[in-house]
PDB file of C-alpha atoms in Angstrom:
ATOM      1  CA  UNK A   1     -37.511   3.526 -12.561  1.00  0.00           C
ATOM      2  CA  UNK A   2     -34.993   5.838 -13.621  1.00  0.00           C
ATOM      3  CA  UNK A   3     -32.770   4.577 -16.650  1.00  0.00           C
ATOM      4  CA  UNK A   4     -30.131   6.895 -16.683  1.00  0.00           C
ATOM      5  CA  UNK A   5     -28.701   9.837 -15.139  1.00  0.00           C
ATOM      6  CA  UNK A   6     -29.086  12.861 -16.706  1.00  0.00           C
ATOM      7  CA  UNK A   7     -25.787  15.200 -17.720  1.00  0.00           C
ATOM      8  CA  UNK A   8     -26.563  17.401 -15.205  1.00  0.00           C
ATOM      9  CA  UNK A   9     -26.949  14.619 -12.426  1.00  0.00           C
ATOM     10  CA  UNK A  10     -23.988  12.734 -13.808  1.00  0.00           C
ATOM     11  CA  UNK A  11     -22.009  15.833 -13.728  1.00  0.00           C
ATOM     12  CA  UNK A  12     -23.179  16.878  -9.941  1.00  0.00           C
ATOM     13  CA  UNK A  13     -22.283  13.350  -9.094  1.00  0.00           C
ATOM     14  CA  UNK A  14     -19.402  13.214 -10.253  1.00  0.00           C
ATOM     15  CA  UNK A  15     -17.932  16.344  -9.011  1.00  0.00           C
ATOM     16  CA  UNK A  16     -19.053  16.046  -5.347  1.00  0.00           C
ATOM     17  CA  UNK A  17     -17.115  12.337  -5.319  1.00  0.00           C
ATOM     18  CA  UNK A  18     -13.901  13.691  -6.816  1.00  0.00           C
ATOM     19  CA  UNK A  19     -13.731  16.356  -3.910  1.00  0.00           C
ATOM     20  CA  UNK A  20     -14.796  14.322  -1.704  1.00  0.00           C
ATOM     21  CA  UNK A  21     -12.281  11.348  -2.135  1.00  0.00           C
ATOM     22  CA  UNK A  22     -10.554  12.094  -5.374  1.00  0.00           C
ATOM     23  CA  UNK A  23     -11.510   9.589  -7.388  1.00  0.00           C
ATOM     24  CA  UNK A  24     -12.309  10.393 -11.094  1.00  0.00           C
ATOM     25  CA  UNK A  25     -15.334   9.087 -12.810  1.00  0.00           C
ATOM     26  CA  UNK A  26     -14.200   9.590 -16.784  1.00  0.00           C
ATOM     27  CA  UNK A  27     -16.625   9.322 -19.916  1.00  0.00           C
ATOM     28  CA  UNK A  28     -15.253   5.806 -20.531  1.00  0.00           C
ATOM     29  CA  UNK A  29     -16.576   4.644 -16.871  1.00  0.00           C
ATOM     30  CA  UNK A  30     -19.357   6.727 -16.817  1.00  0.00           C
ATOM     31  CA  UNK A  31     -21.754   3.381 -16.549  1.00  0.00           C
ATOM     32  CA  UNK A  32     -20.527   2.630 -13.302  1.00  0.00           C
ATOM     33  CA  UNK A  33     -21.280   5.788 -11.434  1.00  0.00           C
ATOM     34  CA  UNK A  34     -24.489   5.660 -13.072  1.00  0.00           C
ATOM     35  CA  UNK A  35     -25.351   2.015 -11.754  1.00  0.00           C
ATOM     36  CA  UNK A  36     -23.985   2.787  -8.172  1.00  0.00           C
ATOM     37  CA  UNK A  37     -26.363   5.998  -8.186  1.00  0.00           C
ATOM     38  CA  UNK A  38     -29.040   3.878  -9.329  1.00  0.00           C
ATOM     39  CA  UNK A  39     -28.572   1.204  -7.113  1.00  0.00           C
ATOM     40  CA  UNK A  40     -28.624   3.219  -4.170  1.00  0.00           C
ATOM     41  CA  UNK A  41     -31.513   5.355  -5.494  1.00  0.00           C
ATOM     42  CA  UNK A  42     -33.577   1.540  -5.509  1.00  0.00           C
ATOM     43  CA  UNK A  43     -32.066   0.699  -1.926  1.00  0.00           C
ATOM     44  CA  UNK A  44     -33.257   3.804   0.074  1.00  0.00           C
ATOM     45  CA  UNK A  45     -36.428   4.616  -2.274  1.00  0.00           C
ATOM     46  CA  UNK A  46     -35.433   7.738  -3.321  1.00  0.00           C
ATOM     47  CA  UNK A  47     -36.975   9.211  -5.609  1.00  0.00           C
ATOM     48  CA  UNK A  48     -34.538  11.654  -7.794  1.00  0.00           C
ATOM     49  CA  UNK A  49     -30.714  12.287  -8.059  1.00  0.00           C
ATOM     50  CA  UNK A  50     -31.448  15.548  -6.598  1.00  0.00           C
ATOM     51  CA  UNK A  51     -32.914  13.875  -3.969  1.00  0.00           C
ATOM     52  CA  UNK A  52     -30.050  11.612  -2.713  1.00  0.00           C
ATOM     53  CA  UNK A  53     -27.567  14.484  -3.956  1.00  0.00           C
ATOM     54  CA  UNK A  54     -29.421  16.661  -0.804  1.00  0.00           C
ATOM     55  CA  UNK A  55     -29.023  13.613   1.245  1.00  0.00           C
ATOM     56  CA  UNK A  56     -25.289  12.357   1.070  1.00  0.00           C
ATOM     57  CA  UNK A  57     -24.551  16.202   1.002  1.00  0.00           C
ATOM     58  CA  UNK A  58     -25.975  16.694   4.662  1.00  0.00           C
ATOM     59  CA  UNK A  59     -25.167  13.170   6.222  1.00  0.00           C
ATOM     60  CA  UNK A  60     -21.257  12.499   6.690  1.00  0.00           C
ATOM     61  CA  UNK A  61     -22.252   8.856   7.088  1.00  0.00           C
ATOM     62  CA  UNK A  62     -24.832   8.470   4.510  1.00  0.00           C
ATOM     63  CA  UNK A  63     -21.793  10.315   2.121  1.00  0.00           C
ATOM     64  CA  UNK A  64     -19.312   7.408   3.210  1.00  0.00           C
ATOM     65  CA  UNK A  65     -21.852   4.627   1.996  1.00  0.00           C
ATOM     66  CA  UNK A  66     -21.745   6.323  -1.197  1.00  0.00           C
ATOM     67  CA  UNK A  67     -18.155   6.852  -1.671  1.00  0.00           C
ATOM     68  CA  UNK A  68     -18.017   3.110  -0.454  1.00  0.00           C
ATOM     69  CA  UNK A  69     -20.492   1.943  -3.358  1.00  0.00           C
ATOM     70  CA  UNK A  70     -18.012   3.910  -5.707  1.00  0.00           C
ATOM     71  CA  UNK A  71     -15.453   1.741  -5.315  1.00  0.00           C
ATOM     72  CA  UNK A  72     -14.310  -1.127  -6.711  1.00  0.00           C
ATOM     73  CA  UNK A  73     -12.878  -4.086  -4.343  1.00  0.00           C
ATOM     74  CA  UNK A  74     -10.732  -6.453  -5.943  1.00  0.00           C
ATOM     75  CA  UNK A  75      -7.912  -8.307  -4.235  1.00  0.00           C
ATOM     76  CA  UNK A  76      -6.289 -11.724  -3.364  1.00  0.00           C
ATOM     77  CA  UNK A  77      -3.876 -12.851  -1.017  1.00  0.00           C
ATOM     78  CA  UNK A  78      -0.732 -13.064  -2.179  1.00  0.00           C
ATOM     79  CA  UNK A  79      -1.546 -10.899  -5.592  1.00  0.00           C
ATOM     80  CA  UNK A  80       1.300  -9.969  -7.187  1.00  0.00           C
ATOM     81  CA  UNK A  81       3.920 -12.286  -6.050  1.00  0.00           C
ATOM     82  CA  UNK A  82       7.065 -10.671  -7.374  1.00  0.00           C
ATOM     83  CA  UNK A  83       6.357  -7.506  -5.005  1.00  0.00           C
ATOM     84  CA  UNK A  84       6.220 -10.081  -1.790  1.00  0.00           C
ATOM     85  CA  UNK A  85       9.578 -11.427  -2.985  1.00  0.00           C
ATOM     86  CA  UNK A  86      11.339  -8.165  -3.017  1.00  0.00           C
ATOM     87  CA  UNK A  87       9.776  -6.885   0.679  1.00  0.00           C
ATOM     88  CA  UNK A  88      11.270 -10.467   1.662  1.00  0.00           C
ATOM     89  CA  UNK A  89      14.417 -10.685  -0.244  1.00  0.00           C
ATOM     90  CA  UNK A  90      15.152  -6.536  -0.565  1.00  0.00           C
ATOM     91  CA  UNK A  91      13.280  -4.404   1.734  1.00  0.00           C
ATOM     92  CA  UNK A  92      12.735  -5.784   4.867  1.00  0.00           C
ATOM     93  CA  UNK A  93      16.563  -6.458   5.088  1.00  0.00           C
ATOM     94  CA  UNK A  94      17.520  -2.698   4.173  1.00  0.00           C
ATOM     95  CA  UNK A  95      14.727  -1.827   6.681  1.00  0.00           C
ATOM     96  CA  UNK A  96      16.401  -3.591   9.231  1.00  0.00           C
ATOM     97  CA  UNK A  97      19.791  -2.443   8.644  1.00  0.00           C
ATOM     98  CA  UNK A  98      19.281   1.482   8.293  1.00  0.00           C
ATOM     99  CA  UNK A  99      17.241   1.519  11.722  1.00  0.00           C
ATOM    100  CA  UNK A 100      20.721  -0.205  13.486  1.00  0.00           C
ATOM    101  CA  UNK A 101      22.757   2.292  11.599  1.00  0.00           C
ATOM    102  CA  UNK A 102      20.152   5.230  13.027  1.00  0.00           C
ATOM    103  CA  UNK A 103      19.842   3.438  16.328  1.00  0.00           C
ATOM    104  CA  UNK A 104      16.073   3.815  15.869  1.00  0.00           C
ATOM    105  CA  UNK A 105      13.374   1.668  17.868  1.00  0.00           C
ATOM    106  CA  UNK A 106      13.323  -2.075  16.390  1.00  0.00           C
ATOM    107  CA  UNK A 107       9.352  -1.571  15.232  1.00  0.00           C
ATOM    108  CA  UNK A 108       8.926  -2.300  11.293  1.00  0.00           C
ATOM    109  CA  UNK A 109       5.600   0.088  10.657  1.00  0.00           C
ATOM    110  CA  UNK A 110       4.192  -0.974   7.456  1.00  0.00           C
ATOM    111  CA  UNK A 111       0.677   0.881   6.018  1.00  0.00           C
ATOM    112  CA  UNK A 112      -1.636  -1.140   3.883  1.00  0.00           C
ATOM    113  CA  UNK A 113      -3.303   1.882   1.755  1.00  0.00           C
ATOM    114  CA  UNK A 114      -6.576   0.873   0.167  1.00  0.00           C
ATOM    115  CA  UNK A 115      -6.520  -2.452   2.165  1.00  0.00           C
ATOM    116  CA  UNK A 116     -10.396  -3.797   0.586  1.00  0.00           C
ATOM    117  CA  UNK A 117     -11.413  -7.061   2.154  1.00  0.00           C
ATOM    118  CA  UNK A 118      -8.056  -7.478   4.145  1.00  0.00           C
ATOM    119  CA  UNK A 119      -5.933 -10.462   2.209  1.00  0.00           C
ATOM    120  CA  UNK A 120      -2.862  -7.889   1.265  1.00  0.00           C
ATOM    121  CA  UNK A 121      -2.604  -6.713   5.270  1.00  0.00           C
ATOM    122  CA  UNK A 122      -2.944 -10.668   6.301  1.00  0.00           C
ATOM    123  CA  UNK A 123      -0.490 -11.639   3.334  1.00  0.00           C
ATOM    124  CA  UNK A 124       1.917  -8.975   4.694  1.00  0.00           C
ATOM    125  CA  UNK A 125       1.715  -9.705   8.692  1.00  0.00           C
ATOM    126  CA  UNK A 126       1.789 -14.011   7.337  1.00  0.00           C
ATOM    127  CA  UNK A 127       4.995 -13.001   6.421  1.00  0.00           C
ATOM    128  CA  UNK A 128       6.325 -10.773   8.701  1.00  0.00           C
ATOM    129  CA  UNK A 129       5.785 -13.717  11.760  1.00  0.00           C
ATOM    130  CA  UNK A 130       7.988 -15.712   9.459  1.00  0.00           C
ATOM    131  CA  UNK A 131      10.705 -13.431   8.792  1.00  0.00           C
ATOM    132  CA  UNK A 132      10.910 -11.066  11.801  1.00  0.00           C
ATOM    133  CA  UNK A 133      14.059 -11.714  13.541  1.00  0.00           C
ATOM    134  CA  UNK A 134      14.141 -12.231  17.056  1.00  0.00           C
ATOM    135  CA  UNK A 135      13.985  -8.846  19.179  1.00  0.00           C
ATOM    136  CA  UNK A 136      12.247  -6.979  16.313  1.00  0.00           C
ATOM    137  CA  UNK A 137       8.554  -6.604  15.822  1.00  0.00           C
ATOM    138  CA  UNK A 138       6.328  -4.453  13.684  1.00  0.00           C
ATOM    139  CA  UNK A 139       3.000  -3.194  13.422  1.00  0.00           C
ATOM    140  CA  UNK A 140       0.380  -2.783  10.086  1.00  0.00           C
ATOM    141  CA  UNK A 141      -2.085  -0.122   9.911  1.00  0.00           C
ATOM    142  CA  UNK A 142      -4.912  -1.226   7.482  1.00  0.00           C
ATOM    143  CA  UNK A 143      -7.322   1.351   5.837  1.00  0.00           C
ATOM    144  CA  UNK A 144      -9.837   1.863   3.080  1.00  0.00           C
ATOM    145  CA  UNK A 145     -12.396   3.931   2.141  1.00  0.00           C
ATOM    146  CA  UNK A 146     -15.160   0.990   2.322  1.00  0.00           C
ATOM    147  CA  UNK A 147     -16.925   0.235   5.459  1.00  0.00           C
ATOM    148  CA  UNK A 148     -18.159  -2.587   4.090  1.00  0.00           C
ATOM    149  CA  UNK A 149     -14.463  -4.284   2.983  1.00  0.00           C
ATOM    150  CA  UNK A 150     -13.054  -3.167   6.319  1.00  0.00           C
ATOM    151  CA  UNK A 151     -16.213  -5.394   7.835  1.00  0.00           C
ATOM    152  CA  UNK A 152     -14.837  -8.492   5.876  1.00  0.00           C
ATOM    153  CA  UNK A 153     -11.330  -7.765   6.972  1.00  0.00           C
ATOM    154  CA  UNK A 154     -11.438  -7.352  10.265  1.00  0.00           C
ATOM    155  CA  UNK A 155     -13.376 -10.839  10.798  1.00  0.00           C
ATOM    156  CA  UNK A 156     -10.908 -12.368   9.011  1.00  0.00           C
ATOM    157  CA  UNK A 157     -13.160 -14.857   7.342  1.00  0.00           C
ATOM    158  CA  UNK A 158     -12.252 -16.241   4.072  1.00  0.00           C
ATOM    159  CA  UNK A 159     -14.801 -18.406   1.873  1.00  0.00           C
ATOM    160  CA  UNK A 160     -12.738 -21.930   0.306  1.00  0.00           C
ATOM    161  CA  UNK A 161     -12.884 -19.984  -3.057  1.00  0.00           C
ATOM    162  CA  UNK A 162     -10.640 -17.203  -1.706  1.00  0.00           C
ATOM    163  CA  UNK A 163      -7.235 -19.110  -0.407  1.00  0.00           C
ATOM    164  CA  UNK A 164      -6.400 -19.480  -3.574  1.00  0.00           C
ATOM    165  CA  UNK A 165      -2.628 -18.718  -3.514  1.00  0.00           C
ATOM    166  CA  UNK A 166      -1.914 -18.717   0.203  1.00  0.00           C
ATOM    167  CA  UNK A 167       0.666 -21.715   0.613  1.00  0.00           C
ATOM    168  CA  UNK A 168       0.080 -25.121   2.852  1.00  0.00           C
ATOM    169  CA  UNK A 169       2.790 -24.330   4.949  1.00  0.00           C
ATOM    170  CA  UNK A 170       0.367 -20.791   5.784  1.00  0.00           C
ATOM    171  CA  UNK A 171      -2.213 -22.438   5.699  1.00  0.00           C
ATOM    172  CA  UNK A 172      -1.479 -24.259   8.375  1.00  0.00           C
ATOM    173  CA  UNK A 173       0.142 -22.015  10.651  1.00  0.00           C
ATOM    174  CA  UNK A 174      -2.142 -18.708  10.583  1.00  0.00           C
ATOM    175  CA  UNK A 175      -5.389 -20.033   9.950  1.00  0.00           C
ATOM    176  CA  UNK A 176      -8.153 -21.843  11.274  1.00  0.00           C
ATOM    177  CA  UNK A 177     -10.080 -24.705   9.197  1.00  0.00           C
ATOM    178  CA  UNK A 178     -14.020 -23.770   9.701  1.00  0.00           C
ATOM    179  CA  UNK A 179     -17.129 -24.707   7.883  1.00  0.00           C
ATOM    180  CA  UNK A 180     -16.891 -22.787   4.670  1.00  0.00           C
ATOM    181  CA  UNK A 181     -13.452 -21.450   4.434  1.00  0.00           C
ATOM    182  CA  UNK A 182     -10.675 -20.303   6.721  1.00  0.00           C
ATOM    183  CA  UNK A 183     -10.580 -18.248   9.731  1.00  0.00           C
ATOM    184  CA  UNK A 184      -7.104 -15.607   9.832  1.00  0.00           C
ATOM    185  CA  UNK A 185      -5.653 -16.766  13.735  1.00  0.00           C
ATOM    186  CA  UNK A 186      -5.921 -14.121  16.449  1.00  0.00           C
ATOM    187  CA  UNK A 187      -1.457 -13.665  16.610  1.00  0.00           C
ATOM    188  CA  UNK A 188      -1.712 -12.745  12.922  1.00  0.00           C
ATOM    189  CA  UNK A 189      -4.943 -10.042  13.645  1.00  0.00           C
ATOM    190  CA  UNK A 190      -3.502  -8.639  16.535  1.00  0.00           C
ATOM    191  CA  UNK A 191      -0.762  -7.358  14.869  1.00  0.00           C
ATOM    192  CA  UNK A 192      -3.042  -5.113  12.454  1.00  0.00           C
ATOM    193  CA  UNK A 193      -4.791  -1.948  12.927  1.00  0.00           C
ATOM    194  CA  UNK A 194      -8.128  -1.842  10.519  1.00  0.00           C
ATOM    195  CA  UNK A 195      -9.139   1.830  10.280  1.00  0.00           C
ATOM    196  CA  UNK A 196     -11.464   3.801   8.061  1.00  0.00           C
ATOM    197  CA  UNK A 197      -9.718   6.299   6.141  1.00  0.00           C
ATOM    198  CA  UNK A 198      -9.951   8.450   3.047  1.00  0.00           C
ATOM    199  CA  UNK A 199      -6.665   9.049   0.975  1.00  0.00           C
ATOM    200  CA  UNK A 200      -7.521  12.734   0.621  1.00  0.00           C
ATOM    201  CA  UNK A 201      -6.871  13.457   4.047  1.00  0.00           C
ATOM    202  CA  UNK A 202      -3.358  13.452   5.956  1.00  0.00           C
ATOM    203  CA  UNK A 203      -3.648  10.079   7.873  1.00  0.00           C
ATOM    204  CA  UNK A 204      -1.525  11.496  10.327  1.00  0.00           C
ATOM    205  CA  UNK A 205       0.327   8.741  10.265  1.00  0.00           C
ATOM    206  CA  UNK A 206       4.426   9.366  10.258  1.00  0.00           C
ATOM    207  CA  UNK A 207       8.013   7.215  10.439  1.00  0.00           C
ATOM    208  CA  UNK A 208       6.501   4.577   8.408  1.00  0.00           C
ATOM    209  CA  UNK A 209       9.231   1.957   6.835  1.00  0.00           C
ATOM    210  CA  UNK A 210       6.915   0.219   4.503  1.00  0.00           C
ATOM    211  CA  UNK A 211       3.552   1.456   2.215  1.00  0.00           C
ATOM    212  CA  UNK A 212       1.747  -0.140  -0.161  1.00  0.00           C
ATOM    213  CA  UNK A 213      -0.611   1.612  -1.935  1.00  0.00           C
ATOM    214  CA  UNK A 214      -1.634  -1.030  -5.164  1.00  0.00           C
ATOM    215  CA  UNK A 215      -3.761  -0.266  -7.775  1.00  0.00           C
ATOM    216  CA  UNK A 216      -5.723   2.590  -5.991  1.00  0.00           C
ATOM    217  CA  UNK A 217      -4.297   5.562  -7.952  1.00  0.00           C
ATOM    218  CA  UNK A 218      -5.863   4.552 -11.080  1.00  0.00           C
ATOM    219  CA  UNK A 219      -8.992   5.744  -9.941  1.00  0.00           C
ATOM    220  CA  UNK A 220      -7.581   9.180  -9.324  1.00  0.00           C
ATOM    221  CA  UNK A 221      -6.561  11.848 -11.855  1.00  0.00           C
ATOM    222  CA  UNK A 222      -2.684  12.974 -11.904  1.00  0.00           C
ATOM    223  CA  UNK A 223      -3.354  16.027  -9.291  1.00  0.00           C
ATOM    224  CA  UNK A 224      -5.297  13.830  -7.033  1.00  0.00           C
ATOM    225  CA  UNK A 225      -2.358  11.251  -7.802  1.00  0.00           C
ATOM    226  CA  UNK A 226       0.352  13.766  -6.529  1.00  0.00           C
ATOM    227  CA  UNK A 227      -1.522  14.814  -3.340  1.00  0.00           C
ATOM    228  CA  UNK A 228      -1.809  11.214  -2.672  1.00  0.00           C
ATOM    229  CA  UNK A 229       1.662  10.682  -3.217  1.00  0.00           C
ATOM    230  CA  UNK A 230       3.504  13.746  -1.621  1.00  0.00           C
ATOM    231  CA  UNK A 231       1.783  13.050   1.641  1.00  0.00           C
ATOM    232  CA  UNK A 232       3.186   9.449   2.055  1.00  0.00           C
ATOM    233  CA  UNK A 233       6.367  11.222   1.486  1.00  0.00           C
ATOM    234  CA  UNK A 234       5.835  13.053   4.497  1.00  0.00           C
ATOM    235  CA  UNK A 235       4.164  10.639   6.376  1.00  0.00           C
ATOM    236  CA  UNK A 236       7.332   7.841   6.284  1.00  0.00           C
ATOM    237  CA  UNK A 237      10.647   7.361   7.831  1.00  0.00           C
ATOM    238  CA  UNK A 238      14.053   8.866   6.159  1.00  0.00           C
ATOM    239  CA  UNK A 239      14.796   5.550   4.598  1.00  0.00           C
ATOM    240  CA  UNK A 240      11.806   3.922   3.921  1.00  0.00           C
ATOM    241  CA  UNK A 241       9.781   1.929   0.524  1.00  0.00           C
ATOM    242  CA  UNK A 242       6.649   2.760  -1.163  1.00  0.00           C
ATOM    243  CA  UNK A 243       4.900  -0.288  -3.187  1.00  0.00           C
ATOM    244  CA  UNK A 244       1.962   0.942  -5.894  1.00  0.00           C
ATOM    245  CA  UNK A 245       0.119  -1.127  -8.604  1.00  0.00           C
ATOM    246  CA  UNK A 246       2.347  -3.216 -11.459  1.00  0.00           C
ATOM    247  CA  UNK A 247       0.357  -0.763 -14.047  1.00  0.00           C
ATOM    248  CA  UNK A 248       1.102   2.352 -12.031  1.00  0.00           C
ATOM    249  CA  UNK A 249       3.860   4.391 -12.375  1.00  0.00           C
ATOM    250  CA  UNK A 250       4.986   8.267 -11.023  1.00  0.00           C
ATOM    251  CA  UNK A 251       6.976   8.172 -13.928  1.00  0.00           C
ATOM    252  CA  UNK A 252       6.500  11.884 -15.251  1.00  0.00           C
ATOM    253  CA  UNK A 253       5.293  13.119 -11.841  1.00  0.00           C
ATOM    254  CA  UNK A 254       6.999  16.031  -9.788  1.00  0.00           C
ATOM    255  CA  UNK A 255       7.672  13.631  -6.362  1.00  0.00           C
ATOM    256  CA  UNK A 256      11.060  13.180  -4.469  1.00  0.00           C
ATOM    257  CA  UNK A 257      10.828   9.280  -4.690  1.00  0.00           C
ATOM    258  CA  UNK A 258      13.302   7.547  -6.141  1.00  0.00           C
ATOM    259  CA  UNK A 259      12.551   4.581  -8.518  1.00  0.00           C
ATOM    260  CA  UNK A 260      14.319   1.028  -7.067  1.00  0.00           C
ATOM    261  CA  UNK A 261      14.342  -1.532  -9.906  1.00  0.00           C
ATOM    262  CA  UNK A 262      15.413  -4.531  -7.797  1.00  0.00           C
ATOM    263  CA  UNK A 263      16.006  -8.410  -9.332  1.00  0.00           C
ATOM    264  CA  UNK A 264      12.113  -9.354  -7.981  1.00  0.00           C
ATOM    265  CA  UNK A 265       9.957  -6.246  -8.875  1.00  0.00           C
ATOM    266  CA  UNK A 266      10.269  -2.160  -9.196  1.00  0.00           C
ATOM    267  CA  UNK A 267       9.331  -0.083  -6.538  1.00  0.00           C
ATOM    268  CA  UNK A 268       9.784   3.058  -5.195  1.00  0.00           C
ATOM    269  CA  UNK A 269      12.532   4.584  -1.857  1.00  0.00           C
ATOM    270  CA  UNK A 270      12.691   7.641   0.355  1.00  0.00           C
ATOM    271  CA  UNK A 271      16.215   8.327   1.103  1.00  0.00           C
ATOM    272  CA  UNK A 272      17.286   5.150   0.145  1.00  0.00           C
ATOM    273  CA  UNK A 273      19.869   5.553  -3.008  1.00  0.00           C
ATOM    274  CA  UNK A 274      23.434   6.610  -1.541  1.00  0.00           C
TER     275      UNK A 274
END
């Protein structure tokens, strides 16, 4: 069985997934590009790197399994509290009030960028049933480069060990009590849109109010970062909010964000400083 990958391998490998999706495999994380290549060597009985290199290379959907196996998937509802509190308390109002002033449609579209297993979409439509006001509604697009998370998310299935967080009150009212866990409540999935998508392509996605994009950029180098970044500026609405990681920053970086340092957490607005 192979133990390692060689330089060579490690270096092909790591090449064809930063053009492919962006995401940078350093020297410090080399390990983990190296056990996803094994592992997937094992599970289709390849033989060699070179092998599965000629494979994923010729196969878009044997490339996405890949690029899925890449990633890491960590999440929770509810993570990151503070950032909830400020959509509640800051954004969502502001939101509200700049489409009156521009007469626009009464629609809150929201993006979920690098979704995983579905608990910050869920956590995010949970609270938009509860805070919507009458005559207004909105709609959440979901994406993420794993087929596999996207699977999880859109059944809506959530072991015991996974509510952690998610309060009684919510518990009650958007989920289901099954054998196991909790099942998400059809009003609450209906009002999200699970889709595939890599963040090195234009989603084509545009007027967006809301985007949260958390703790995905740290697997991306800073020119990877500012692609990323530049085209949700052009893909949201004239005043509009952009949420990324607590340990992220565009501090330094050449984008026409503005930073928002509210009383609940920091975040980032198009068009929204006077």
């Amino acid at each position: 069985m192979l133990e390692v990958l060689s330089d060579a391998d490690y270096e092909m490998f790591r090449k064809l997934i930063y053009e492919e999706s962006g995401i940078t495999f350093s020297a410090t994380n080399r390990s983990i590009l190296d056990s996803r290549i094994k592992e997937m060597l094992r599970k289709k009985s390849i033989a060699t790197p070179s092998d599965y290199y000629a494979l994923v290379t010729k196969n878009t959907e044997e490339m996405k399994e890949m690029l899925d196996s890449c990633t890491t998937n960590l999440t929770r509802f509810f993570r990151n509290q503070p950032h909830f509190d400020a959509f509640i308390n800051y954004v969502i109002p502001n939101v509200i009030e700049n489409k009156k002033a521009a007469g626009f449609d009464r629609t809150i579209k929201i993006w979920s960028a690098g979704c995983s297993t579905g608990e910050e979409p869920y956590t995010i439509a949970m609270i938009m049933k509860d805070i919507c006001p009458p005559g207004w509604d909105f709609k959440i697009t979901a994406s993420d480069i794993s087929m596999k998370s996207l699977m999880t998310a859109q059944q809506g299935f959530y072991a015991d060990t996974k509510m952690d967080g998610v309060p009684a009150n919510y518990l009650t009212k958007y989920f289901t009590k099954v054998d196991g866990g909790y099942q998400i409540k059809d009003d609450v999935k209906s009002k999200i849109h699970f889709d595939y998508h890599n963040l090195k392509n234009d989603s084509g996605a545009r007027n967006l109010d809301v985007i949260f994009c958390r703790n995905v950029l740290i697997y991306f180098d800073e020119p990877a970062q500012l692609t990323v970044i530049n085209r949700f500026y052009n893909s949201m609405a004239p005043k509009s909010y952009l949420f990324i990681g607590h340990s992220e920053s565009l501090f330094g970086m050449n984008t026409q964000f503005e930073f928002l340092k509210t009383q609940w957490a920091c975040l980032y607005g198009k068009g929204t400083k006077a």
